[in-house]
CSV table of C-alpha atoms in Angstrom, one decimal:
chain,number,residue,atom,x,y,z
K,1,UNK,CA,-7.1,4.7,20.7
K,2,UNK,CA,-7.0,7.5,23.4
K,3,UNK,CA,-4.4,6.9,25.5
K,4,UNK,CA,-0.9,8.8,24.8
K,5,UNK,CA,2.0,7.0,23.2
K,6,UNK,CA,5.7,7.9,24.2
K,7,UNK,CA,8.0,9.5,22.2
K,8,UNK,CA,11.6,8.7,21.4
K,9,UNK,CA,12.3,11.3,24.5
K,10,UNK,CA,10.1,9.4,26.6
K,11,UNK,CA,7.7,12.1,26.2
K,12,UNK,CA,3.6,11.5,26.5
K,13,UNK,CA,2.6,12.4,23.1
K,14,UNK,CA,-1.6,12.4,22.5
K,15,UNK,CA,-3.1,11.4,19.4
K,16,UNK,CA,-3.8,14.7,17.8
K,17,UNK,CA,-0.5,16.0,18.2
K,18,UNK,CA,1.7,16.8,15.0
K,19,UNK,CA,5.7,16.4,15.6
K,20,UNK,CA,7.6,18.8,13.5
K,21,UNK,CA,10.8,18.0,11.8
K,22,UNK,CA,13.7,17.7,14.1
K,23,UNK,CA,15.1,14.6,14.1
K,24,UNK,CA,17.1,15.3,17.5
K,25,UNK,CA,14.0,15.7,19.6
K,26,UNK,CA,10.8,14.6,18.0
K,27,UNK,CA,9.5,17.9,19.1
K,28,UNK,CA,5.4,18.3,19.9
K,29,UNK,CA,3.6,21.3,18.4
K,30,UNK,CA,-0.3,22.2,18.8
K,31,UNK,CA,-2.6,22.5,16.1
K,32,UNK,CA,-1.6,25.1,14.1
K,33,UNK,CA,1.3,26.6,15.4
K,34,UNK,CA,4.8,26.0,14.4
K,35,UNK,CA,4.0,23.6,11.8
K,36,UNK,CA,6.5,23.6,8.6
K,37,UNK,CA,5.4,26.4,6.1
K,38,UNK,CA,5.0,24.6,3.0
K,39,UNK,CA,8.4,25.0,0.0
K,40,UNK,CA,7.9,25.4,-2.9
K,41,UNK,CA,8.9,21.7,-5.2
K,42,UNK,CA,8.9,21.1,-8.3
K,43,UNK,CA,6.2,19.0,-9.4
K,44,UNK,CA,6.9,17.4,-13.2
K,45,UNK,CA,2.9,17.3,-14.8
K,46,UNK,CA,1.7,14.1,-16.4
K,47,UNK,CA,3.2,16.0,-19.9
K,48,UNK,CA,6.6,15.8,-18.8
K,49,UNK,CA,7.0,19.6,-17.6
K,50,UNK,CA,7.6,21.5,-14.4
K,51,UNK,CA,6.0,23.9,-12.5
K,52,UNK,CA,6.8,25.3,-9.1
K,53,UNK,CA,3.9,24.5,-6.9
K,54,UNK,CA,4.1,24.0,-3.5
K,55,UNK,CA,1.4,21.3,-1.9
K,56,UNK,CA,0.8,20.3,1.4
K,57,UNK,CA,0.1,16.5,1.2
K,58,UNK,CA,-0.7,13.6,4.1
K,59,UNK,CA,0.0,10.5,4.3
K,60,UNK,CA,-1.8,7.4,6.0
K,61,UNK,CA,0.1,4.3,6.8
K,62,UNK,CA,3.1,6.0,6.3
K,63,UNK,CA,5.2,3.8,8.9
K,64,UNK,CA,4.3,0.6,6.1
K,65,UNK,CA,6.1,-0.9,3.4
K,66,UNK,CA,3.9,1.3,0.6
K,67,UNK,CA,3.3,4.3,2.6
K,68,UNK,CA,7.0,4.7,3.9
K,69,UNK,CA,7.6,4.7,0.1
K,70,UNK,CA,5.7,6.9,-0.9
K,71,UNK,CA,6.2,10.1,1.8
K,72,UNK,CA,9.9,9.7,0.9
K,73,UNK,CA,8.9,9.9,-2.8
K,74,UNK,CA,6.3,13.0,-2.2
K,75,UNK,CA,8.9,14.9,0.1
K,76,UNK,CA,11.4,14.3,-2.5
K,77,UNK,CA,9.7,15.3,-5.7
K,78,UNK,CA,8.8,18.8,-3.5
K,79,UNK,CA,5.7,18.2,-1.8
K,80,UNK,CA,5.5,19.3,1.7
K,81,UNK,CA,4.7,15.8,3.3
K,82,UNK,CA,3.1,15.2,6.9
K,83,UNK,CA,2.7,11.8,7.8
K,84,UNK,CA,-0.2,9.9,10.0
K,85,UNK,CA,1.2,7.6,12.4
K,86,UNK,CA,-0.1,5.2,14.9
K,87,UNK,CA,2.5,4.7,17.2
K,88,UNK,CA,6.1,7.0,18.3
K,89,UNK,CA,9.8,5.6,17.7
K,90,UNK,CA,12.3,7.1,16.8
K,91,UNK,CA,13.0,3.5,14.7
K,92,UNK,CA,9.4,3.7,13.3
K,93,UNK,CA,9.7,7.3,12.5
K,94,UNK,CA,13.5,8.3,11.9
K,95,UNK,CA,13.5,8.0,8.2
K,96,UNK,CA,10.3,10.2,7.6
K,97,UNK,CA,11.8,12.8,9.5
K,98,UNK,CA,15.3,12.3,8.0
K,99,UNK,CA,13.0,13.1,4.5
K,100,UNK,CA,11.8,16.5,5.6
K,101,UNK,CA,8.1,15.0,6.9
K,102,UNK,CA,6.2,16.7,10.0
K,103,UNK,CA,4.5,13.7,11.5
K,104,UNK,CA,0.8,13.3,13.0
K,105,UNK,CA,-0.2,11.2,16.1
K,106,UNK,CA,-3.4,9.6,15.0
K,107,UNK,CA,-5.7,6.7,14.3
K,108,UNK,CA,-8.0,6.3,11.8
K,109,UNK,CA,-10.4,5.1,14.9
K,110,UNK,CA,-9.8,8.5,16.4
K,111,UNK,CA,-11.8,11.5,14.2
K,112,UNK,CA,-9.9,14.2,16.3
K,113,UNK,CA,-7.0,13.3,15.5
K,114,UNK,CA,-7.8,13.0,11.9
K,115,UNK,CA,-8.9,16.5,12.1
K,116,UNK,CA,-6.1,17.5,13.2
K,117,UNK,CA,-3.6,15.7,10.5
K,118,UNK,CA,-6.5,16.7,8.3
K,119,UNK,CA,-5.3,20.7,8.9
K,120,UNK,CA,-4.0,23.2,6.1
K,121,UNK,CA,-3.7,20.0,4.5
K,122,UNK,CA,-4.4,19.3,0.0
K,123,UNK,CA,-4.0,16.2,-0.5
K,124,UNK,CA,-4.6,13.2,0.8
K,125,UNK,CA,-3.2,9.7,0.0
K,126,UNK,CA,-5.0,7.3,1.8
K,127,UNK,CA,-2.8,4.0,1.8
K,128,UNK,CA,-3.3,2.9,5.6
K,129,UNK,CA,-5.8,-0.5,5.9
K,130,UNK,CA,-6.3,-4.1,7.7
K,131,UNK,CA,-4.2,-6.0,6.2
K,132,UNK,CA,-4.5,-9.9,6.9
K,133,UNK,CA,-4.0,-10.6,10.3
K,134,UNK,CA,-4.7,-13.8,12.1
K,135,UNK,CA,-7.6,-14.2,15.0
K,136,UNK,CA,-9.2,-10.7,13.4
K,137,UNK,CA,-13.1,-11.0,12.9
K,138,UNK,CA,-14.5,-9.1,9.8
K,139,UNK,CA,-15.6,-6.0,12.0
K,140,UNK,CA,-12.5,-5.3,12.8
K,141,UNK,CA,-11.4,-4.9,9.1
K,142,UNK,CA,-15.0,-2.9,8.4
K,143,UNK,CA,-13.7,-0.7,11.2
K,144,UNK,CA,-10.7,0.3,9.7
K,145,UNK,CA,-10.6,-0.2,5.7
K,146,UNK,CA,-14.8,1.5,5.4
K,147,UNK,CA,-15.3,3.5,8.4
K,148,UNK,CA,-11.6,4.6,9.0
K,149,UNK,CA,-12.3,5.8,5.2
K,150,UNK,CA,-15.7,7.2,6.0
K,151,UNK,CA,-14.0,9.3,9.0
K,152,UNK,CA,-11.1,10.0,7.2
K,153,UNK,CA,-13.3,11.8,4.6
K,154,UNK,CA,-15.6,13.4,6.7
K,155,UNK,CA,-12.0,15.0,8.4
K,156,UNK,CA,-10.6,16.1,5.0
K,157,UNK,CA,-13.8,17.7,4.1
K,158,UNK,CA,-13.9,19.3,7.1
K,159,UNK,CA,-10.5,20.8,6.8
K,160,UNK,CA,-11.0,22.0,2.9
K,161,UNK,CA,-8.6,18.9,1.5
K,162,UNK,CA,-9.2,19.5,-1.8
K,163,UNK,CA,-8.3,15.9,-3.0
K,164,UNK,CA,-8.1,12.3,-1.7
K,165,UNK,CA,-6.4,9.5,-3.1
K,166,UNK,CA,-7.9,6.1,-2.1
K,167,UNK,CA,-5.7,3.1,-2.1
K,168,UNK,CA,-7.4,0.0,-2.8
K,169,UNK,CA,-6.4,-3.6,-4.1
K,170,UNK,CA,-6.0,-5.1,-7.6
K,171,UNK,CA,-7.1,-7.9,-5.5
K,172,UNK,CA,-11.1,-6.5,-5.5
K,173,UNK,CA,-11.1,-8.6,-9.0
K,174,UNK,CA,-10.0,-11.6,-7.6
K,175,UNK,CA,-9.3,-14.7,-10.4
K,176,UNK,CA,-9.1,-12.9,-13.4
K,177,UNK,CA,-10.9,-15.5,-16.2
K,178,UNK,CA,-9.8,-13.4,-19.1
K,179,UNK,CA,-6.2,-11.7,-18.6
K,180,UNK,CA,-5.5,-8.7,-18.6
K,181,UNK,CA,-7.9,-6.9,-16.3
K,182,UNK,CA,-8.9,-3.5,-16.3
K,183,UNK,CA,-10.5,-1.2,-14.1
K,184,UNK,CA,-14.0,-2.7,-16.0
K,185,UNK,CA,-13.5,-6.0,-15.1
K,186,UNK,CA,-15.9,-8.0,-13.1
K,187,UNK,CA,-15.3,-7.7,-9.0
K,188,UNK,CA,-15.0,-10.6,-7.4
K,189,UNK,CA,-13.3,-10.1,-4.0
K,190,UNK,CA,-12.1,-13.6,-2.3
K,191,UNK,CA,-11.4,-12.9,1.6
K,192,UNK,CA,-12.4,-10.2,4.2
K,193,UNK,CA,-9.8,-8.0,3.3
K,194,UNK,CA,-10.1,-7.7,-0.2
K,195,UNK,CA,-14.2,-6.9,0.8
K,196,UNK,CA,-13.7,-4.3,2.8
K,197,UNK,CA,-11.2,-2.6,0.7
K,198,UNK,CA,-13.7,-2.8,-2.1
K,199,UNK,CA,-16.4,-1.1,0.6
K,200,UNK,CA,-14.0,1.7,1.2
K,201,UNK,CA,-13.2,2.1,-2.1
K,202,UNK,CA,-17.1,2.8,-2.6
K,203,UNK,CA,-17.7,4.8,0.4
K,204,UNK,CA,-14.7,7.2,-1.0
K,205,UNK,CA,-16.2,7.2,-4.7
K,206,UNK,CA,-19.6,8.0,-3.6
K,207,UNK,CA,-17.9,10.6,-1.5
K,208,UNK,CA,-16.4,11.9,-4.9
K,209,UNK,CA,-19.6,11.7,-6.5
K,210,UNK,CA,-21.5,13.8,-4.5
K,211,UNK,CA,-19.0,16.3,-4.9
K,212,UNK,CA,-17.5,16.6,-1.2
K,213,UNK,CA,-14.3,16.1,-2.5
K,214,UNK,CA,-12.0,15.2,-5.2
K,215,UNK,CA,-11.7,11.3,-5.4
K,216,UNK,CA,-9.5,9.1,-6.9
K,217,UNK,CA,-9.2,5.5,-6.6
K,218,UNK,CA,-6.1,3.9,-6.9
K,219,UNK,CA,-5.8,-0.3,-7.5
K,220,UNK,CA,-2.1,-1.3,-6.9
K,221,UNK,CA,-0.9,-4.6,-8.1
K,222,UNK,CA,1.7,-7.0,-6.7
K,223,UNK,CA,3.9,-4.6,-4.7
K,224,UNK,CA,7.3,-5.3,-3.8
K,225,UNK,CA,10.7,-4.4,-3.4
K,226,UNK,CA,13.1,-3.2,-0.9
K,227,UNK,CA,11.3,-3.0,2.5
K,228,UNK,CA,8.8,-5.7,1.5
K,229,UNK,CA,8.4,-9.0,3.5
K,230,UNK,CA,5.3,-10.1,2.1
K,231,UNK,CA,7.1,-11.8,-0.3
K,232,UNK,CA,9.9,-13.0,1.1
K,233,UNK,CA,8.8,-16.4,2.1
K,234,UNK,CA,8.7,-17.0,-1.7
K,235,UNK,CA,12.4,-15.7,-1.8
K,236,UNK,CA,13.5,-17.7,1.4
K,237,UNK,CA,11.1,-21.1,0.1
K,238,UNK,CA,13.0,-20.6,-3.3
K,239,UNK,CA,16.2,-19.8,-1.8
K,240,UNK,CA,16.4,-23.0,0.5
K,241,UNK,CA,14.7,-25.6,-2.5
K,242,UNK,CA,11.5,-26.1,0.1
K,243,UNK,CA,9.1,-24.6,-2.1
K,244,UNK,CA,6.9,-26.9,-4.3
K,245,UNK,CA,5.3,-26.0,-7.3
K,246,UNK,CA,1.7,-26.6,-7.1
K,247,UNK,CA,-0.3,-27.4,-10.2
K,248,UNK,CA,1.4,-26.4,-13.9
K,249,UNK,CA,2.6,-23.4,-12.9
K,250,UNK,CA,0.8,-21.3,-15.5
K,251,UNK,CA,-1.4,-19.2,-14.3
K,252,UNK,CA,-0.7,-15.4,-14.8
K,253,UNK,CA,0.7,-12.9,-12.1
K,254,UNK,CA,1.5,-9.4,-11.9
K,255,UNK,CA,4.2,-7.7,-9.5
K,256,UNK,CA,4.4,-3.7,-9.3
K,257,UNK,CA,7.7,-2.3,-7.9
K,258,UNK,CA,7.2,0.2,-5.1
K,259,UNK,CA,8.9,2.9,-7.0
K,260,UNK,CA,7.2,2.7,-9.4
K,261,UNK,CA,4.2,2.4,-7.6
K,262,UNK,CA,4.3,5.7,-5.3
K,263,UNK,CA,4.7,7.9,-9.0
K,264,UNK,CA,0.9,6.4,-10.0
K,265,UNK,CA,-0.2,7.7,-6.8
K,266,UNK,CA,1.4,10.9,-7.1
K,267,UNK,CA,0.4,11.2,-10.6
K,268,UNK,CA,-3.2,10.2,-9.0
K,269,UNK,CA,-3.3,13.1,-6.8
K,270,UNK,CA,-1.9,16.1,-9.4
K,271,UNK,CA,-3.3,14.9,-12.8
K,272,UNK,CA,-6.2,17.2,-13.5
K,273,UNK,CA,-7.9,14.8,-15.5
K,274,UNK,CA,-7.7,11.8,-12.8
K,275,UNK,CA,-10.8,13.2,-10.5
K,276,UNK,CA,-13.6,10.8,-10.0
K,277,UNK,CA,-11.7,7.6,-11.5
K,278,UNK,CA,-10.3,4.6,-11.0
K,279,UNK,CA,-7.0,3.5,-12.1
K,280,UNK,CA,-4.9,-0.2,-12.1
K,281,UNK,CA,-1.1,0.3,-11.0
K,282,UNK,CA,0.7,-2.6,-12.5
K,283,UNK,CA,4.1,-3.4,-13.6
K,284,UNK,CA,5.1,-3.1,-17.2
K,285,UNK,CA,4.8,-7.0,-18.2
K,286,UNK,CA,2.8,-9.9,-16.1
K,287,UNK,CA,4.4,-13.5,-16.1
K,288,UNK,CA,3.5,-17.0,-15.6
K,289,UNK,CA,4.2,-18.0,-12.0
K,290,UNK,CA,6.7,-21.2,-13.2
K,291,UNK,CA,8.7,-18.2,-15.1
K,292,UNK,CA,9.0,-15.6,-12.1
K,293,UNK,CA,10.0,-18.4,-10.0
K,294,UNK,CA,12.4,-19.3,-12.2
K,295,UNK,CA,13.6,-16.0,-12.1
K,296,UNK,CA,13.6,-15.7,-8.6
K,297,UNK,CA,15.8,-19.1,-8.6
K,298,UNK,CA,18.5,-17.7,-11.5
K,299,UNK,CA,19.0,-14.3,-9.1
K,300,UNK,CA,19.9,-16.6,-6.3
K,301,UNK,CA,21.7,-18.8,-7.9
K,302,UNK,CA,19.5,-22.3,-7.3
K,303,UNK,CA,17.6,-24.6,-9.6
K,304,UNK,CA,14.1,-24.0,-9.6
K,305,UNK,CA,11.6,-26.3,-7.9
K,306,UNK,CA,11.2,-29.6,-9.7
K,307,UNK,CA,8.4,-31.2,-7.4
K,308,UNK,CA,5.0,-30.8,-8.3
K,309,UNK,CA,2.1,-31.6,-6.3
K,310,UNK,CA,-1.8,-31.8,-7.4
K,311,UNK,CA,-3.5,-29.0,-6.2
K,312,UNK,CA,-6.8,-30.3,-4.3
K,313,UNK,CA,-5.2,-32.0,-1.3
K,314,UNK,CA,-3.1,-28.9,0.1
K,315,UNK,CA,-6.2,-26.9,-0.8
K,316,UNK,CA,-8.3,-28.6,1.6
K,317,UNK,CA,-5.3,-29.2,4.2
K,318,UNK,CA,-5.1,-25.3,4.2
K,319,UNK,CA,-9.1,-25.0,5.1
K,320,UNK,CA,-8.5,-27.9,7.9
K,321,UNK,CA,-5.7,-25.4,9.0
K,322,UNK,CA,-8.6,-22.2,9.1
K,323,UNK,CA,-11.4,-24.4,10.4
K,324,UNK,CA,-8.7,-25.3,13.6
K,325,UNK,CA,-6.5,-22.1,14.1
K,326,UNK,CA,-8.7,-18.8,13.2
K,327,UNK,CA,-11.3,-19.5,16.0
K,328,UNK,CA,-8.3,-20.1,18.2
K,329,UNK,CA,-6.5,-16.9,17.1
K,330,UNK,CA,-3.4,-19.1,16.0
K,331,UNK,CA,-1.6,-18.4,12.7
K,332,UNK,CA,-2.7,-21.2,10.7
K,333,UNK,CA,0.7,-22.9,8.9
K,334,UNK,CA,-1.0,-23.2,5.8
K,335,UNK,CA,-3.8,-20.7,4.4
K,336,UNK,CA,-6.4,-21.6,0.9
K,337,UNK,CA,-5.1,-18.3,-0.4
K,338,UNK,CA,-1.9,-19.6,-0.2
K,339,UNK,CA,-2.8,-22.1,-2.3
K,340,UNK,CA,-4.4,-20.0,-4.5
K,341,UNK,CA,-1.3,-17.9,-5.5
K,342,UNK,CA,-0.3,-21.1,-7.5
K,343,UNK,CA,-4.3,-21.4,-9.3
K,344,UNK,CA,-6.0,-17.9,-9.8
K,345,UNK,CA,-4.4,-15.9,-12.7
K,346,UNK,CA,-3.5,-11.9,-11.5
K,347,UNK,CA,-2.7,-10.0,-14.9
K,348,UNK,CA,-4.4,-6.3,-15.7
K,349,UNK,CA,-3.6,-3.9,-18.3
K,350,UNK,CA,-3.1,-0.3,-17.1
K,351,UNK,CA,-3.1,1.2,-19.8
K,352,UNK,CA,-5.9,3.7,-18.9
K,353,UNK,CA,-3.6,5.0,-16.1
K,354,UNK,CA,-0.5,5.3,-19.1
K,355,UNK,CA,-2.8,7.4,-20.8
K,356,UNK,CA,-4.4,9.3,-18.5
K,357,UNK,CA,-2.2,9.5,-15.8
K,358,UNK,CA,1.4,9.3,-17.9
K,359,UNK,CA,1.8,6.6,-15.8
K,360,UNK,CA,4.9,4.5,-16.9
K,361,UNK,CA,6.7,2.1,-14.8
K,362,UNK,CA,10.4,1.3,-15.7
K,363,UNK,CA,11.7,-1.1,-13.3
K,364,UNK,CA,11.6,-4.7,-15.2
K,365,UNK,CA,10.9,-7.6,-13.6
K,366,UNK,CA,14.5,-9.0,-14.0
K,367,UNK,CA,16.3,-5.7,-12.4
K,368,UNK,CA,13.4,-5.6,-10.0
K,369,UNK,CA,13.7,-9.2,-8.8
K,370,UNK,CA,17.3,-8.1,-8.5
K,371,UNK,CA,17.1,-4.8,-6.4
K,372,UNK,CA,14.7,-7.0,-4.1
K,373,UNK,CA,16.7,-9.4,-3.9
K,374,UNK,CA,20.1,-7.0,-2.7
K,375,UNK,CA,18.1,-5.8,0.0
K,376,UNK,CA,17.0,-9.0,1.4
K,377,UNK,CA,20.3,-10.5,1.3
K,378,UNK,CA,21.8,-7.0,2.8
K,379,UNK,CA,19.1,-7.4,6.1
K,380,UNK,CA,20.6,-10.8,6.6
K,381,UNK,CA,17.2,-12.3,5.6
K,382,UNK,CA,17.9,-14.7,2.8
């Protein structure tokens, strides 16, 4: 965490540094000084009108899938946008900069550095995490998703950030016995990940409680679209007839698509009204899994899977596969949550966040499934 990471120059760049602008050079400035002075954007309030405002935002996880999103989407809709990163490349980084974002070297095992992204900064949005990664123990995911949170909050305090967004998981309710879900519905977190996120998610609420800062917590469901890869291996499985249907195929999911995704966060972090709660970001309509497949098999033009296999045996082939590969530090072929996509239902109701929030996603599932499906066929993945 404190050694210096290159630049697209070839430059030594130190966490702690913020990068200005200028795409031709990746320029390093010191704290402080020659940093972007915020524009003013116009910002349209949950009631539909616009105001000139101009806010100085940061990003975590901004080099991801979701966080990559959403920069593009704050520096768009006006906000002055500086984005944490990890690592320096001008492929990593190009299209932040492109978008008008300064960029921070940083880590959220590294306080100074937070500090430093932390500076003359309003908001936060707090989407960088752990996600699941083969041969990591569970203190290496408490080290990033509850005390990278806990230091990431002490940092914004410490600079006078007025508000944080926290990005959880939809996934801290795990099965969902009664569909829909809301943000009132038992927790029941099923892997590592999905506890720690929940333990961040309570480390930034009790943070909001005591009033050290605004806090919002943000639940996003099923993300995907262009950018995504999580779920092309349902695409490509689909797309080449190799994917069986486990079980009946009727158990409930939920997909979000990212665009309409990074508007509930930004909508999280300028609603008023949003401070000190918790919200569900979810597509407009959930589906039984044996309908979006067969969705995803009319946009590529195949028959959906006929097979069906019982559900028990690959269940306990996938634990066989853990048991074996995880103390190893091998990728194990076949996970149980895996399996589990085809037996626990995922379906919430946001409807708190549409009222609240004015939350209201517009990309169907259909046109979604589309667009997603463009993109992965443009990349030359499908």
């Amino acid at each position: 965490m404190g050694h210096g990471r290159r630049g697209a120059g070839g430059a030594q760049v130190q966490p702690g540094v913020l990068l200005g602008t200028d795409t031709r050079g990746l320029r390093a400035t010191a704290r402080g000084r020659d940093v972007a002075r915020p524009s003013i954007g116009r910002d349209r309030q949950c009631d539909g009108r616009e105001r000139d405002v101009a806010v100085r935002v940061l990003v975590t996880g901004a080099t991801g899938f979701t966080g990559g999103w959403l920069a593009r989407h704050l520096a768009n809709a006006g906000d002055t946008v500086r984005a944490l990163v990890r690592h320096v490349s001008q492929d990593r980084v190009g299209r932040l900069l492109d978008a008008g974002a300064e960029v921070a070297i940083g880590d959220l095992g590294d306080a100074r550095s937070l500090e430093v992204a932390c500076h003359q900064i309003e908001v936060v949005y707090h989407i960088a995490a752990m996600y699941r990664m083969a041969g990591q123990g569970a203190a290496a995911y408490r080290d990033v998703n509850v005390e990278g949170t806990r230091r990431l909050l002490e940092a914004a305090q410490t600079a006078g950030v007025r508000r944080i967004v926290h990005c959880s998981t939809g996934g801290v309710h795990g099965h969902v016995e009664r569909p829909p879900a809301t943000e009132d519905a038992p927790l029941a977190p099923g892997d590592i990940y999905q506890e720690t996120k929940l333990e961040g998610e309570r480390v930034a609420r009790a943070w909001g409680e005591a009033g050290r800062l605004e806090v919002v917590v943000a639940r996003p469901i099923g993300i995907y679209g262009p950018g995504d890869t999580r779920f092309l291996k349902l695409f490509r499985g689909i797309a080449r007839r190799r994917l069986p249907m486990l079980g009946n195929g009727g158990v409930f999911y939920h997909l979000t698509y990212v665009a309409d995704l990074v508007e509930g966060f930004r909508l999280c972090g300028t609603v008023p009204a949003a401070v000190g709660r918790t919200y569900l970001l979810a597509g407009p309509r959930y589906t039984t899994l044996r309908e979006l497949v067969a969705l995803i098999a009319s946009e590529l033009g195949v028959d959906p899977p006929r097979l069906a296999l019982p559900v028990w045996p690959v269940w306990l082939a996938g634990a066989l596969c853990e048991l074996v590969c995880v103390p190893l530090r091998i990728e194990p072929p076949l996970y149980r949550r895996r399996v589990e996509f085809y037996t626990k239902s995922r379906a919430f109701d946001a409807s708190r966040a549409r009222r609240e929030l004015g939350f209201n996603p517009n990309v169907d599932l259909e046109d979604g499934i589309h667009r997603t499906t463009v993109w992965y066929r443009e990349q030359g993945m499908l």
